[in-house]
Structures are given as structure tokens and as C-alpha cells.
Short mmCIF file of C-alpha atoms in Angstrom, two decimals:
data_model
loop_
_atom_site.label_atom_id
_atom_site.label_comp_id
_atom_site.label_asym_id
_atom_site.label_seq_id
_atom_site.Cartn_x
_atom_site.Cartn_y
_atom_site.Cartn_z
CA MET A 787 197.81 19.78 62.76
CA PRO A 788 196.77 23.09 64.69
CA ASN A 789 198.28 26.37 63.67
CA PRO A 790 201.38 27.43 66.05
CA LEU A 791 200.75 29.67 68.90
CA ARG A 792 200.40 33.21 68.02
CA SER A 793 203.62 35.00 69.47
CA ASP A 794 201.35 38.12 70.43
CA ARG A 795 199.64 35.77 72.99
CA ILE A 796 202.88 34.52 74.51
CA ALA A 797 204.30 37.85 74.81
CA ALA A 798 201.16 39.19 76.46
CA ASP A 799 201.50 36.42 79.08
CA LEU A 800 204.92 36.23 79.74
CA HIS A 801 204.85 37.83 83.37
CA ARG A 802 202.88 34.76 84.62
CA ALA A 803 204.16 31.45 83.91
CA GLN A 804 201.30 29.90 85.30
CA THR A 805 198.99 31.86 82.77
CA ILE A 806 201.40 30.90 79.90
CA HIS A 807 201.02 27.03 80.96
CA ARG A 808 197.12 27.25 80.76
CA LEU A 809 196.99 29.05 77.58
CA LEU A 810 199.49 27.00 75.93
CA LEU A 811 197.59 23.82 77.22
CA MET A 812 194.35 25.17 75.81
CA ASP A 813 195.88 25.74 72.25
CA LEU A 814 197.54 22.64 72.45
CA PHE A 815 194.69 20.45 73.39
CA ALA A 816 191.39 22.29 72.63
CA ARG A 817 191.79 21.86 68.86
CA ASP A 818 192.35 18.08 69.09
CA PRO A 819 189.88 16.15 67.43
CA TRP A 820 189.42 13.88 70.17
CA PHE A 821 189.14 16.47 72.46
CA ARG A 822 186.37 17.89 70.52
CA TYR A 823 184.53 14.68 70.63
CA GLY A 824 184.68 14.59 74.28
CA ASN A 825 187.00 11.58 74.47
CA ARG A 826 189.55 12.71 76.97
CA ARG A 827 191.11 9.09 76.81
CA ARG A 828 192.13 9.36 73.16
CA CYS A 829 193.04 13.11 73.46
CA ARG A 830 195.81 11.73 76.13
CA GLU A 831 196.82 8.89 73.79
CA ASN A 832 197.16 11.06 70.88
CA LEU A 833 199.25 13.46 73.06
CA ARG A 834 201.70 10.57 74.13
CA ALA A 835 202.08 9.03 70.45
CA ASN A 836 202.75 12.55 68.84
CA ARG A 837 204.37 14.57 71.73
CA GLN A 838 207.76 15.50 70.13
CA ARG A 839 206.03 16.31 66.70
CA ILE A 840 203.37 18.67 68.62
CA MET A 841 206.27 20.21 70.55
CA GLU A 842 208.27 20.80 67.46
CA SER A 843 205.03 22.15 65.59
CA PHE A 844 204.47 24.39 68.32
CA GLN A 845 208.07 25.94 68.69
CA LEU A 846 207.61 25.22 72.33
CA ARG A 847 211.07 23.66 73.25
CA PHE A 848 212.05 26.57 75.52
CA TYR A 849 208.93 25.95 77.36
CA VAL A 850 209.54 22.27 77.94
CA GLN A 851 213.11 23.06 78.78
CA THR A 852 212.36 25.35 81.55
CA GLY A 853 209.51 23.23 82.82
CA VAL A 854 206.56 25.25 82.15
CA ILE A 855 204.98 22.42 79.92
CA ASN A 856 206.14 19.48 81.69
CA THR A 857 205.20 20.28 85.42
CA ASN A 858 201.99 18.79 86.34
CA LEU A 859 201.26 18.22 82.72
CA LYS A 860 198.92 15.52 83.16
CA ARG A 861 196.82 17.32 85.97
CA GLU A 862 196.57 20.46 83.72
CA ILE A 863 195.16 18.09 80.89
CA MET A 864 192.62 16.89 83.31
CA LYS A 865 191.54 20.70 84.36
CA ILE A 866 190.74 21.71 80.87
CA PRO A 867 186.99 21.71 80.43
CA VAL A 868 185.79 19.06 78.01
CA LEU A 869 182.60 19.27 75.63
CA PRO A 870 179.73 16.51 76.62
CA PRO A 871 179.60 13.47 74.49
CA PHE A 872 177.69 13.69 71.42
CA ASP A 873 177.06 10.88 68.86
CA HIS A 874 176.82 12.97 65.68
CA LEU A 875 180.04 12.85 63.59
CA PRO A 876 180.19 15.70 60.99
CA LYS A 877 180.42 14.85 57.22
CA PRO A 878 183.83 15.35 55.67
CA TYR A 879 184.21 18.75 54.53
CA THR A 880 185.68 18.85 50.96
CA GLY A 881 185.43 22.88 50.19
CA PRO A 882 187.52 25.60 49.98
CA SER A 883 189.57 26.19 53.22
CA ALA A 884 188.94 29.12 55.79
CA ASP A 885 191.65 31.05 54.42
CA GLU A 886 190.47 30.88 50.63
CA VAL A 887 186.86 31.85 51.83
CA LEU A 888 188.17 34.91 53.58
CA LYS A 889 189.99 35.92 50.56
CA LEU A 890 186.79 35.59 48.59
CA ARG A 891 184.98 37.13 51.06
CA ARG A 892 187.21 40.27 51.45
CA GLU A 893 187.32 40.60 47.53
CA PHE A 894 183.37 40.12 46.76
CA LEU A 895 181.60 40.98 49.92
CA SER A 896 180.77 44.28 51.63
CA PRO A 897 183.67 45.48 54.13
CA GLY A 898 180.94 46.83 56.30
CA ILE A 899 179.99 43.05 57.40
CA PHE A 900 182.30 41.99 60.25
CA LEU A 901 183.73 38.68 61.51
CA TYR A 902 184.32 37.44 65.20
CA TYR A 903 187.79 36.62 66.43
CA LYS A 904 191.16 37.55 65.68
CA LYS A 905 191.51 34.47 63.46
CA PRO A 906 187.93 34.10 61.98
CA ILE A 907 186.23 30.54 62.39
CA MET A 908 184.57 28.94 59.53
CA LEU A 909 181.42 26.95 60.37
CA VAL A 910 180.24 24.37 58.03
CA GLU A 911 177.89 21.92 59.60
CA GLY A 912 175.62 22.10 62.77
CA LYS A 913 173.48 19.71 65.14
CA GLY A 914 171.42 20.33 67.98
CA GLN A 915 173.38 22.74 70.01
CA TYR A 916 176.50 22.15 68.57
CA VAL A 917 178.34 23.44 65.26
CA PHE A 918 181.45 22.22 63.56
CA ASP A 919 184.30 23.86 61.55
CA GLU A 920 186.02 22.46 58.29
CA HIS A 921 188.26 20.47 60.31
CA GLY A 922 185.47 18.42 62.35
CA HIS A 923 186.09 20.29 65.56
CA ARG A 924 182.99 20.75 67.59
CA TYR A 925 181.86 24.04 69.28
CA LEU A 926 178.88 24.84 71.70
CA ASP A 927 176.71 27.46 70.05
CA GLY A 928 176.51 29.53 73.24
CA LEU A 929 174.97 32.42 71.10
CA GLY A 930 172.85 30.38 68.99
CA GLY A 931 173.46 32.20 65.75
CA ILE A 932 172.84 35.43 67.29
CA VAL A 933 169.91 34.47 69.30
CA THR A 934 168.50 32.64 66.29
CA VAL A 935 168.58 29.01 66.60
CA SER A 936 165.79 28.19 68.95
CA VAL A 937 165.04 24.42 68.63
CA GLY A 938 168.59 23.40 67.50
CA HIS A 939 170.60 23.09 64.23
CA CYS A 940 169.14 21.24 61.75
CA HIS A 941 166.35 19.66 63.76
CA PRO A 942 165.15 16.55 61.84
CA HIS A 943 161.30 17.65 62.06
CA VAL A 944 162.08 21.16 60.58
CA VAL A 945 164.33 19.84 58.07
CA GLU A 946 161.64 17.27 56.85
CA ALA A 947 158.89 20.20 56.68
CA ILE A 948 161.46 22.11 54.86
CA ARG A 949 161.85 19.25 52.27
CA ARG A 950 158.56 18.31 51.95
CA GLN A 951 157.60 21.87 50.83
CA ASN A 952 160.48 22.66 48.55
CA GLU A 953 159.41 19.67 46.54
CA THR A 954 155.81 20.73 46.13
CA LEU A 955 156.07 24.50 45.66
CA GLN A 956 158.73 26.89 46.42
CA HIS A 957 157.01 30.25 46.24
CA SER A 958 153.79 31.56 46.00
CA THR A 959 152.83 35.15 46.97
CA THR A 960 149.74 36.35 49.23
CA ILE A 961 147.88 37.40 45.86
CA TYR A 962 147.11 33.64 45.82
CA LEU A 963 145.63 31.43 48.53
CA HIS A 964 147.89 29.14 49.95
CA PRO A 965 147.38 26.53 52.96
CA ASN A 966 150.68 27.05 54.91
CA ILE A 967 150.39 30.88 55.64
CA ALA A 968 146.88 30.71 56.68
CA GLN A 969 147.41 27.54 59.10
CA TYR A 970 150.58 29.19 60.22
CA ALA A 971 149.10 32.55 61.14
CA GLN A 972 146.17 30.45 63.04
CA ASN A 973 148.86 28.47 65.04
CA LEU A 974 151.21 31.45 65.85
CA ALA A 975 147.87 33.60 66.96
CA SER A 976 147.07 30.96 69.18
CA LYS A 977 150.00 31.54 71.35
CA MET A 978 149.31 35.14 71.69
CA PRO A 979 147.36 36.63 74.77
CA GLY A 980 144.49 38.75 74.36
CA ASN A 981 142.91 40.12 71.26
CA LEU A 982 146.65 39.82 69.46
CA LYS A 983 144.99 37.72 66.50
CA VAL A 984 146.20 39.16 63.27
CA CYS A 985 149.68 38.30 61.80
CA TYR A 986 151.54 40.03 58.95
CA PHE A 987 154.60 38.22 57.81
CA VAL A 988 157.75 39.66 56.58
CA ASN A 989 161.46 38.59 56.20
CA SER A 990 163.30 40.06 59.10
CA GLY A 991 163.31 41.64 62.20
CA SER A 992 164.22 45.29 60.77
CA GLU A 993 161.21 44.85 58.38
CA ALA A 994 158.58 43.85 61.11
CA THR A 995 159.92 47.13 62.92
CA ASP A 996 159.49 49.12 60.13
CA LEU A 997 155.91 47.72 59.51
CA ALA A 998 154.60 48.13 63.18
CA LEU A 999 156.08 51.90 63.28
CA LEU A 1000 153.82 52.40 60.11
CA MET A 1001 150.98 50.75 61.57
CA ALA A 1002 151.23 52.92 64.83
CA ARG A 1003 151.34 56.02 62.78
CA VAL A 1004 148.35 55.55 60.48
CA HIS A 1005 146.28 53.98 63.02
CA THR A 1006 146.64 56.64 65.52
CA GLY A 1007 147.08 59.53 63.33
CA ASN A 1008 150.20 60.71 65.24
CA PHE A 1009 153.61 60.83 64.39
CA ASP A 1010 155.93 60.91 67.39
CA VAL A 1011 157.21 57.81 68.94
CA ILE A 1012 159.35 56.91 72.22
CA ALA A 1013 162.06 54.38 72.43
CA LEU A 1014 164.65 53.61 74.56
CA ARG A 1015 168.28 54.56 75.12
CA ASN A 1016 170.36 51.39 74.90
CA CYS A 1017 167.94 49.78 72.43
CA TYR A 1018 168.56 47.86 69.20
CA HIS A 1019 165.75 47.54 66.59
CA GLY A 1020 167.21 46.79 63.39
CA GLY A 1021 169.45 48.19 60.92
CA ASN A 1022 167.18 49.96 58.00
CA MET A 1023 166.41 53.43 57.96
CA SER A 1024 163.37 53.50 60.46
CA ALA A 1025 164.78 51.10 62.83
CA MET A 1026 168.21 52.74 62.91
CA GLY A 1027 166.35 56.13 63.85
CA LEU A 1028 164.59 54.00 66.76
CA THR A 1029 167.88 52.27 67.79
CA ALA A 1030 170.01 54.15 70.48
CA HIS A 1031 173.47 52.98 70.19
CA SER A 1032 175.81 55.11 68.28
CA ASN A 1033 177.70 52.03 67.32
CA TRP A 1034 174.75 51.26 65.00
CA LYS A 1035 173.85 54.58 63.79
CA PHE A 1036 175.24 56.15 60.49
CA ASN A 1037 175.88 60.02 60.39
CA VAL A 1038 172.90 60.50 58.04
CA PRO A 1039 169.45 62.18 58.64
CA HIS A 1040 167.24 59.53 60.88
CA SER A 1041 165.20 59.62 64.02
CA PHE A 1042 162.73 62.11 62.82
CA GLY A 1043 159.80 62.33 65.27
CA VAL A 1044 161.60 59.64 67.43
CA HIS A 1045 162.28 60.56 71.47
CA HIS A 1046 164.31 58.19 73.39
CA ALA A 1047 164.04 58.02 77.09
CA ILE A 1048 166.36 56.80 79.97
CA ALA A 1049 167.04 53.18 79.89
CA PRO A 1050 165.57 51.20 82.57
CA ASP A 1051 168.93 49.82 83.47
CA PRO A 1052 168.86 48.38 87.31
CA TYR A 1053 172.85 47.97 87.14
CA ARG A 1054 174.16 51.38 85.72
CA GLY A 1055 170.93 53.43 85.88
CA GLN A 1056 169.69 55.72 88.94
CA TRP A 1057 167.48 53.40 90.48
CA SER A 1058 168.90 49.76 91.22
CA ARG A 1059 166.96 46.53 91.61
CA SER A 1060 166.56 46.86 95.42
CA ASP A 1061 164.31 49.91 94.72
CA ALA A 1062 160.78 48.90 94.99
CA ASP A 1063 159.75 51.61 93.06
CA ALA A 1064 162.31 51.41 90.25
CA GLY A 1065 160.11 50.54 87.34
CA LYS A 1066 157.67 53.55 88.28
CA ASN A 1067 160.51 56.03 88.55
CA TYR A 1068 161.94 54.79 85.24
CA ALA A 1069 158.79 55.10 83.45
CA ALA A 1070 158.26 58.40 84.64
CA ASP A 1071 160.84 59.81 82.28
CA VAL A 1072 158.45 58.47 79.43
CA LYS A 1073 155.83 60.77 80.66
CA SER A 1074 158.22 63.56 80.87
CA LEU A 1075 158.97 63.11 77.26
CA ILE A 1076 155.43 63.40 76.26
CA ASP A 1077 154.70 66.50 78.34
CA TYR A 1078 158.12 68.26 76.84
CA ALA A 1079 158.91 66.62 73.52
CA THR A 1080 156.06 66.29 71.78
CA SER A 1081 152.59 67.79 71.43
CA GLY A 1082 150.88 65.75 74.03
CA ARG A 1083 149.93 62.72 71.64
CA VAL A 1084 152.29 60.22 70.37
CA ALA A 1085 151.85 57.30 67.78
CA GLY A 1086 153.67 54.73 70.05
CA PHE A 1087 156.08 53.18 72.28
CA ILE A 1088 158.38 50.42 71.26
CA SER A 1089 160.94 48.45 73.30
CA GLU A 1090 162.46 45.24 73.70
CA THR A 1091 161.24 43.35 76.73
CA ILE A 1092 164.90 42.61 77.40
CA GLN A 1093 167.68 44.71 75.55
CA GLY A 1094 169.86 42.23 73.96
CA VAL A 1095 172.18 44.07 71.88
CA GLY A 1096 172.35 46.25 74.76
CA GLY A 1097 173.83 43.97 77.07
CA CYS A 1098 170.89 41.56 77.98
CA VAL A 1099 169.54 44.30 80.19
CA VAL A 1100 166.31 43.24 82.14
CA PHE A 1101 163.91 46.03 83.21
CA PRO A 1102 162.66 46.39 87.02
CA ASP A 1103 159.37 45.06 87.68
CA GLY A 1104 156.36 47.18 86.72
CA TYR A 1105 158.27 49.21 84.13
CA LEU A 1106 156.31 48.34 81.28
CA LYS A 1107 152.96 48.68 83.22
CA HIS A 1108 153.41 52.19 84.31
CA THR A 1109 155.18 53.29 80.63
CA TYR A 1110 152.03 51.60 78.74
CA GLU A 1111 149.74 53.63 80.97
CA HIS A 1112 151.57 56.58 79.95
CA ILE A 1113 151.77 55.93 76.29
CA ARG A 1114 147.88 54.91 76.04
CA ALA A 1115 146.87 58.13 77.97
CA ALA A 1116 148.82 60.04 75.26
CA GLY A 1117 146.80 58.48 72.27
CA GLY A 1118 149.77 55.89 71.54
CA LEU A 1119 150.15 52.16 70.63
CA CYS A 1120 152.50 49.99 72.79
CA ILE A 1121 154.79 47.90 70.49
CA ALA A 1122 156.81 44.88 71.83
CA ASP A 1123 160.02 43.85 70.52
CA GLU A 1124 160.02 40.10 70.80
CA VAL A 1125 162.87 39.31 68.45
CA GLN A 1126 164.88 37.93 70.81
CA THR A 1127 162.68 37.12 73.66
CA GLY A 1128 160.10 35.44 72.00
CA PHE A 1129 159.33 31.72 71.53
CA GLY A 1130 160.01 30.54 75.26
CA ARG A 1131 163.45 31.80 75.40
CA THR A 1132 162.80 33.66 79.05
CA GLY A 1133 161.58 30.14 80.39
CA SER A 1134 159.12 31.17 82.63
CA HIS A 1135 156.87 33.00 79.87
CA TYR A 1136 156.42 32.22 75.93
CA TRP A 1137 156.67 36.08 75.31
CA GLY A 1138 159.03 38.28 77.09
CA PHE A 1139 156.33 40.94 77.65
CA GLU A 1140 154.55 38.63 79.86
CA THR A 1141 157.22 38.74 82.42
CA GLN A 1142 156.27 42.52 82.87
CA GLY A 1143 152.44 41.58 83.28
CA VAL A 1144 151.35 43.46 80.16
CA ILE A 1145 149.81 43.10 76.87
CA PRO A 1146 150.89 45.22 73.94
CA ASP A 1147 149.09 46.43 70.93
CA ILE A 1148 151.51 45.28 68.50
CA VAL A 1149 154.24 42.49 68.53
CA THR A 1150 157.05 42.29 66.42
CA MET A 1151 159.00 38.93 66.12
CA ALA A 1152 161.79 37.32 64.04
CA LYS A 1153 164.94 35.24 64.60
CA GLY A 1154 164.10 32.26 66.88
CA ILE A 1155 160.55 32.26 65.17
CA GLY A 1156 161.97 30.40 62.04
CA ASN A 1157 164.87 28.55 63.65
CA GLY A 1158 167.45 30.51 61.30
CA CYS A 1159 165.39 31.17 58.11
CA PRO A 1160 164.39 34.68 56.86
CA LEU A 1161 160.95 34.70 58.48
CA ALA A 1162 159.64 37.62 60.85
CA ALA A 1163 156.18 38.74 61.84
CA VAL A 1164 153.91 41.63 63.06
CA VAL A 1165 151.10 40.40 65.33
CA THR A 1166 148.41 42.97 66.25
CA THR A 1167 144.51 43.35 66.99
CA PRO A 1168 141.95 43.06 64.17
CA GLN A 1169 141.12 46.84 64.56
CA ILE A 1170 144.81 48.19 64.37
CA ALA A 1171 145.36 45.49 61.29
CA THR A 1172 142.78 47.41 59.15
CA ALA A 1173 144.92 50.52 59.10
CA LEU A 1174 146.93 48.83 56.37
CA THR A 1175 143.71 48.66 54.23
CA GLN A 1176 144.05 52.53 53.46
CA ARG A 1177 146.61 51.98 50.73
CA VAL A 1178 148.23 49.02 48.88
CA HIS A 1179 150.62 47.06 51.03
CA PHE A 1180 152.96 44.13 49.77
CA ASN A 1181 155.60 41.91 50.60
CA THR A 1182 156.68 39.65 47.84
CA PHE A 1183 158.36 36.80 50.09
CA GLY A 1184 156.43 37.47 53.24
CA GLY A 1185 154.55 34.13 54.29
CA ASN A 1186 156.43 31.87 51.26
CA PRO A 1187 155.26 28.55 51.64
CA VAL A 1188 158.62 27.18 52.73
CA VAL A 1189 159.57 29.71 55.51
CA CYS A 1190 155.64 29.22 56.75
CA ALA A 1191 156.44 25.48 56.98
CA GLN A 1192 159.71 25.84 58.71
CA GLY A 1193 158.03 28.23 61.11
CA ASN A 1194 155.11 26.06 61.87
CA ALA A 1195 157.60 23.22 62.21
CA VAL A 1196 159.34 25.25 65.08
CA LEU A 1197 156.18 25.59 67.04
CA GLU A 1198 155.78 21.93 67.03
CA VAL A 1199 158.90 21.29 68.40
CA ILE A 1200 158.92 23.71 70.79
CA ASP A 1201 155.45 22.47 72.32
CA ARG A 1202 156.41 18.38 71.80
CA GLU A 1203 160.08 18.66 73.19
CA LYS A 1204 158.98 20.93 76.14
CA LEU A 1205 161.70 23.19 75.05
CA GLN A 1206 160.26 26.28 77.13
CA ALA A 1207 160.34 24.28 80.34
CA ASN A 1208 163.95 23.05 79.42
CA THR A 1209 164.89 26.65 79.03
CA LEU A 1210 163.76 27.70 82.38
CA LYS A 1211 165.68 24.49 83.85
CA VAL A 1212 168.95 24.86 82.27
CA GLY A 1213 168.69 28.55 82.36
CA CYS A 1214 168.63 28.35 86.47
CA VAL A 1215 171.49 26.01 86.28
CA ILE A 1216 173.60 28.45 84.27
CA THR A 1217 172.49 31.61 86.17
CA ALA A 1218 173.24 29.89 89.31
CA GLY A 1219 176.66 29.16 87.91
CA LEU A 1220 177.45 32.49 86.60
CA GLU A 1221 176.71 33.75 90.20
CA ARG A 1222 179.35 31.34 91.70
CA LEU A 1223 181.68 33.05 89.14
CA LYS A 1224 180.75 36.46 90.21
CA ALA A 1225 181.47 35.56 93.80
CA LYS A 1226 185.15 34.41 92.39
CA HIS A 1227 186.14 36.79 89.95
CA ASN A 1228 185.95 40.77 90.55
CA ILE A 1229 185.87 41.46 87.12
CA ILE A 1230 182.35 40.30 87.09
CA GLY A 1231 180.05 43.39 87.46
CA ASP A 1232 176.66 42.16 87.06
CA VAL A 1233 174.86 38.94 86.14
CA ARG A 1234 171.37 39.01 84.42
CA GLY A 1235 168.76 37.58 82.14
CA LYS A 1236 165.99 35.16 82.09
CA GLY A 1237 165.94 31.59 80.72
CA LEU A 1238 168.43 31.33 77.96
CA LEU A 1239 168.89 35.17 77.27
CA LEU A 1240 171.76 35.90 79.70
CA GLY A 1241 174.54 38.55 80.23
CA MET A 1242 177.72 38.90 82.32
CA GLU A 1243 179.02 42.38 82.39
CA LEU A 1244 182.66 42.81 83.07
CA VAL A 1245 183.95 45.86 84.58
CA LYS A 1246 187.50 46.87 85.72
CA ASP A 1247 186.41 48.24 89.10
CA ARG A 1248 182.94 47.36 90.85
CA ALA A 1249 182.45 50.54 92.26
CA THR A 1250 183.36 52.87 89.32
CA LYS A 1251 181.78 50.29 86.73
CA GLU A 1252 184.50 51.24 84.38
CA PRO A 1253 183.75 49.02 81.20
CA ALA A 1254 186.49 45.87 80.86
CA LYS A 1255 186.19 46.15 77.04
CA ALA A 1256 189.64 44.44 76.28
CA GLU A 1257 189.15 41.72 78.82
CA CYS A 1258 185.49 40.97 77.62
CA ALA A 1259 187.00 40.42 74.10
CA GLN A 1260 189.74 38.25 75.42
CA VAL A 1261 187.29 35.95 77.47
CA VAL A 1262 185.37 35.66 74.17
CA GLU A 1263 188.45 34.45 72.32
CA THR A 1264 189.50 32.19 75.00
CA CYS A 1265 186.28 30.37 75.12
CA ARG A 1266 186.36 30.03 71.46
CA ASP A 1267 189.59 28.42 71.92
CA LEU A 1268 187.90 25.85 74.52
CA GLY A 1269 184.99 25.16 72.43
CA LEU A 1270 182.37 27.74 73.44
CA LEU A 1271 181.08 30.31 71.25
CA LEU A 1272 179.51 33.41 72.71
CA GLY A 1273 178.78 37.02 71.93
CA LYS A 1274 179.27 40.63 73.14
CA GLY A 1275 176.83 43.40 73.79
CA GLY A 1276 176.71 46.81 75.54
CA LEU A 1277 177.68 50.26 74.43
CA TRP A 1278 181.34 49.19 75.00
CA GLY A 1279 181.34 45.52 74.07
CA GLN A 1280 181.64 44.98 77.80
CA THR A 1281 178.90 42.26 78.29
CA ILE A 1282 179.33 38.62 77.28
CA ARG A 1283 176.04 37.58 75.85
CA MET A 1284 174.65 33.89 75.98
CA ALA A 1285 171.66 32.72 73.85
CA PRO A 1286 172.34 29.06 73.15
CA PRO A 1287 169.71 26.62 71.46
CA MET A 1288 166.75 25.89 73.63
CA CYS A 1289 167.61 22.22 73.52
CA LEU A 1290 170.87 22.81 75.76
CA THR A 1291 171.38 20.14 78.53
CA GLU A 1292 172.54 20.39 81.91
CA ALA A 1293 176.06 18.92 80.81
CA ASP A 1294 176.29 21.90 78.36
CA ALA A 1295 175.58 24.40 80.99
CA ALA A 1296 178.40 22.89 83.37
CA PHE A 1297 180.62 22.87 80.39
CA MET A 1298 179.77 26.66 79.66
CA ILE A 1299 180.63 27.34 83.41
CA ASP A 1300 183.82 25.70 83.32
CA VAL A 1301 185.04 27.24 80.24
CA LEU A 1302 184.10 30.71 81.46
CA ASP A 1303 185.68 30.04 84.90
CA THR A 1304 188.85 28.92 82.98
CA ALA A 1305 188.85 32.06 80.54
CA LEU A 1306 188.27 34.52 83.42
CA SER A 1307 191.01 33.23 85.15
CA THR A 1308 193.53 33.50 82.49
CA LEU A 1309 193.16 37.40 82.37
#
């Protein structure tokens, strides 16, 4: 049986009986197994057969007696968004309960790692675009493991590639030859434009950022680097120095030689999307930093091509083109952080930087590159790559045979199943739906993104753009209750982030919009 309704939720919504009605029904039915499997008929049958027991367990006699529940019950049930049918049934889970796992986590894991949701969810299985909790309840993974699951959870081709390699050789470092790393590097390089042909494999996006920064400084002989406000590039010391979000920066010495330019944010910035020169105007701040904050010579410039953690901020057209010109004139290299935007996630292009019509000197990638395994890469030109030959540089697990097999399988699935094209198609469906929600709900200040990397910023007032932080958190909670997992972004946690696996269907897209509509209507 589901857990009883939380008294704090009821107390918070007593002022609107209609809202109480909707929220009670969400909690009552969204956790029903048949509801999760998309079988509305069985859900209603289960309700009728167990109605008295359900009402008693939820302590809702007061609401039944006052008519809050009985009024239009059937009609309200039919309004609750239902997950599209899915023919995968999760395996029975026999491990420790979520409460037991939470207790172990609190005792043995760092308190520095955080959980989503007031009552944490425990995921024990995944298939395609869906994940399952220990009770077998299905959720649409609208965040893709934080923009990491690209081709779908437990894709059979990827799983088989891992199994074959695990049974042959699990580990071999780069001091020996192995076909996987060489063949994978060739295949990955074939996806890159220009002379970006040399790969160096590491384990995470933070490592990739650190290595790219080292390459730029060694190759140019310069030290200063320009990054952007509102950016995120990782959690190690060098990446934290580049990151420009106080939420992610510890009060320790960092950012040596790093200068942060104005974020080219068309929604909150000085120049909006309607300004044809917005990209050029924002890029002028980079030139100003070079002139006033450095010696006039820089090692490089690094930026995401869409700011993910910052709230899915899409740069105005021409921004990177003008910025790259300023950086190269100052002797620097241009680094594109494709950790979240790469591998077709923008839909229109394979790499996010291609949407700006530029070719960087160094590209970092992680997350979707391996569909969930610890794999990342730095890709650059042969000339820049030689910088690392000046000293010994080594990564024990970079290019491991198993992760290279998995990364190569991911490339194959993206091509074979035409996931980039699917991302463009389904992304357009979601974007159109979000725009409809914006027209309906005044709390939505902005809708933005590309493909299946989307953001919806919530504001208390469209004129002042005051961030609606609490409301955003509540929408994410309500969406979870209805079977949709989403993320939050932005400095104040005011932007809902969407980055589902690229195998998402149009039926899933419709479900996402219906759930968001329901959640926004309960505020």
C-alpha cells in the first residue's frame, strides 16, 4: 500500500478544496501498480475493490464525508496523466528497503552528496526511457540520469558489448596495445569536424576539463583563461575555478588566472533574443576582459554550448563566432564543453558548437558518451595534442577496454536507430507543448533549449523575473508523484530541466506536457 498522505501537504492546500482534491487523487492513484503500467481500467477496478481499505489507510474519512473525494471522482481519475503502455515488467526486488538504504547511506556515505525529493526515491531497474523503484513503480526518466543516459537504460546492444568485453579482459592500461581504445578513438574522431582527430580518454567531465585546461596552457605558453558566469565545468579544483555558480564553489583558494565574462543569457541579460546584435554585444565583454584583466595574451576560452546546470541557457546566434575571434587574436585556444550537448542531443546537430557555426580547438565530452559508464574524452588537433609529450602524462583507467566497448556501442546505437533525428522530432513536440503551457500559466517566464536539452524557467512575476524557487521545487515533487522525474537548474533553482534519453517517444512527450500542466495547475 502507498504511504499515508503527508499532513504538511494537506495543510498547505486547505485553502483550495479543488487543489486538495487533485493532489489527493495524485497520491491515491499515481502509486497504484496498474496505474504505473498504463492500465487505467485495472487501476479503476483496483480502486473499486479496495476502496474502503484505501480510504481508511489514507485517513481520508473527513474528505469523503465532506464530498471532496466523491464529487466527480471518476472524471478526476480520468484527468490524471497516465504513462504510455510499456511491455517491460521489472524483476522482483528482494534487496533492502529504501528506508534501510537511506539509513546506511547516512551512516557510511559522505553527507556532502545530496538527494532529490522530500521522500527520496530508490531506483533499482531501468529499461529504455523508464526507471523502476523497488516496488515496481515505473517513472519516465525526464532527466536521463542528469543528461547521461543517451540511448536508453540497459540498451541490449550496449549491454551485450559490455558482457563480451568483461568476459575477455576487464582492464588493460594504455602502456599496452588494445584494439578497443584504438578503434573507438577512430570512430569517435570520425564524428568530429575539421582537424579534431586526436583523442585522450579519461573518466569524467571534471577530468576532461582539467586536461583541456592543461593542454591550452602548455600549448600556448599563456596562463589566463576566460570562462562565463553561470557556467558549470565540474567539481575538482581546476573545474570549480572555472565554474561560476556560488552554489558549487567552496570557500577555498581557486580560480587562479580565471576571468568570468558576462553570461550571454537572452532572457535575463541586457540583450534579448529580439536583438540581432545580441551575440556580438555579449562577446564584446570577452574582448573587454582580455584588454583590462589580462596581459592581452590568454591560454583560452571555455564554455558550454548550452549552459546546463545554469538552467539550459541557449546563447544568441553569433556569440561563439565573435568570441572565438577575440580569443584567437589574443593567442588563445577555444574549448567547447560538450559534456551535456554532445552526441546528437540538440537534435539539429551532432555537437552543440555546430549550432553556433564554429569549430573549437579542443572539445571535452562525458555523460552521454558512455550512456552511464565512467567515460569521458578530450578531442583536439594533432598539433595541440603534442603539448602533452613535454612531460609524462598518464591515466590509469582512461581508455579501459570495457568502457571503450561501451562507448563504441553507444555510437553504433545512435546511428542505427537514428536517435539524433528522433531527438529533433520529439524535442520539437515537447517545445511546442511547453510554449502552450507558457501561454496558460503565468508562472512560466521562459521556455528554451534545443532537441532534448530543454529548460522552463519559473518566475513569480514576468515583469520583475523574480525567481520562483519554491514553486519550481514543488512542481518537481508533484511530477515525481505522477511518474515523471525532472531536474532543477539555475542559480536559484528556478528552472525545470528536461534531458530524457534520446529514445523518447511522442507519447512520452505528450505525457510530460500533461504532467507538467497538472503540476503547474496545483500551485
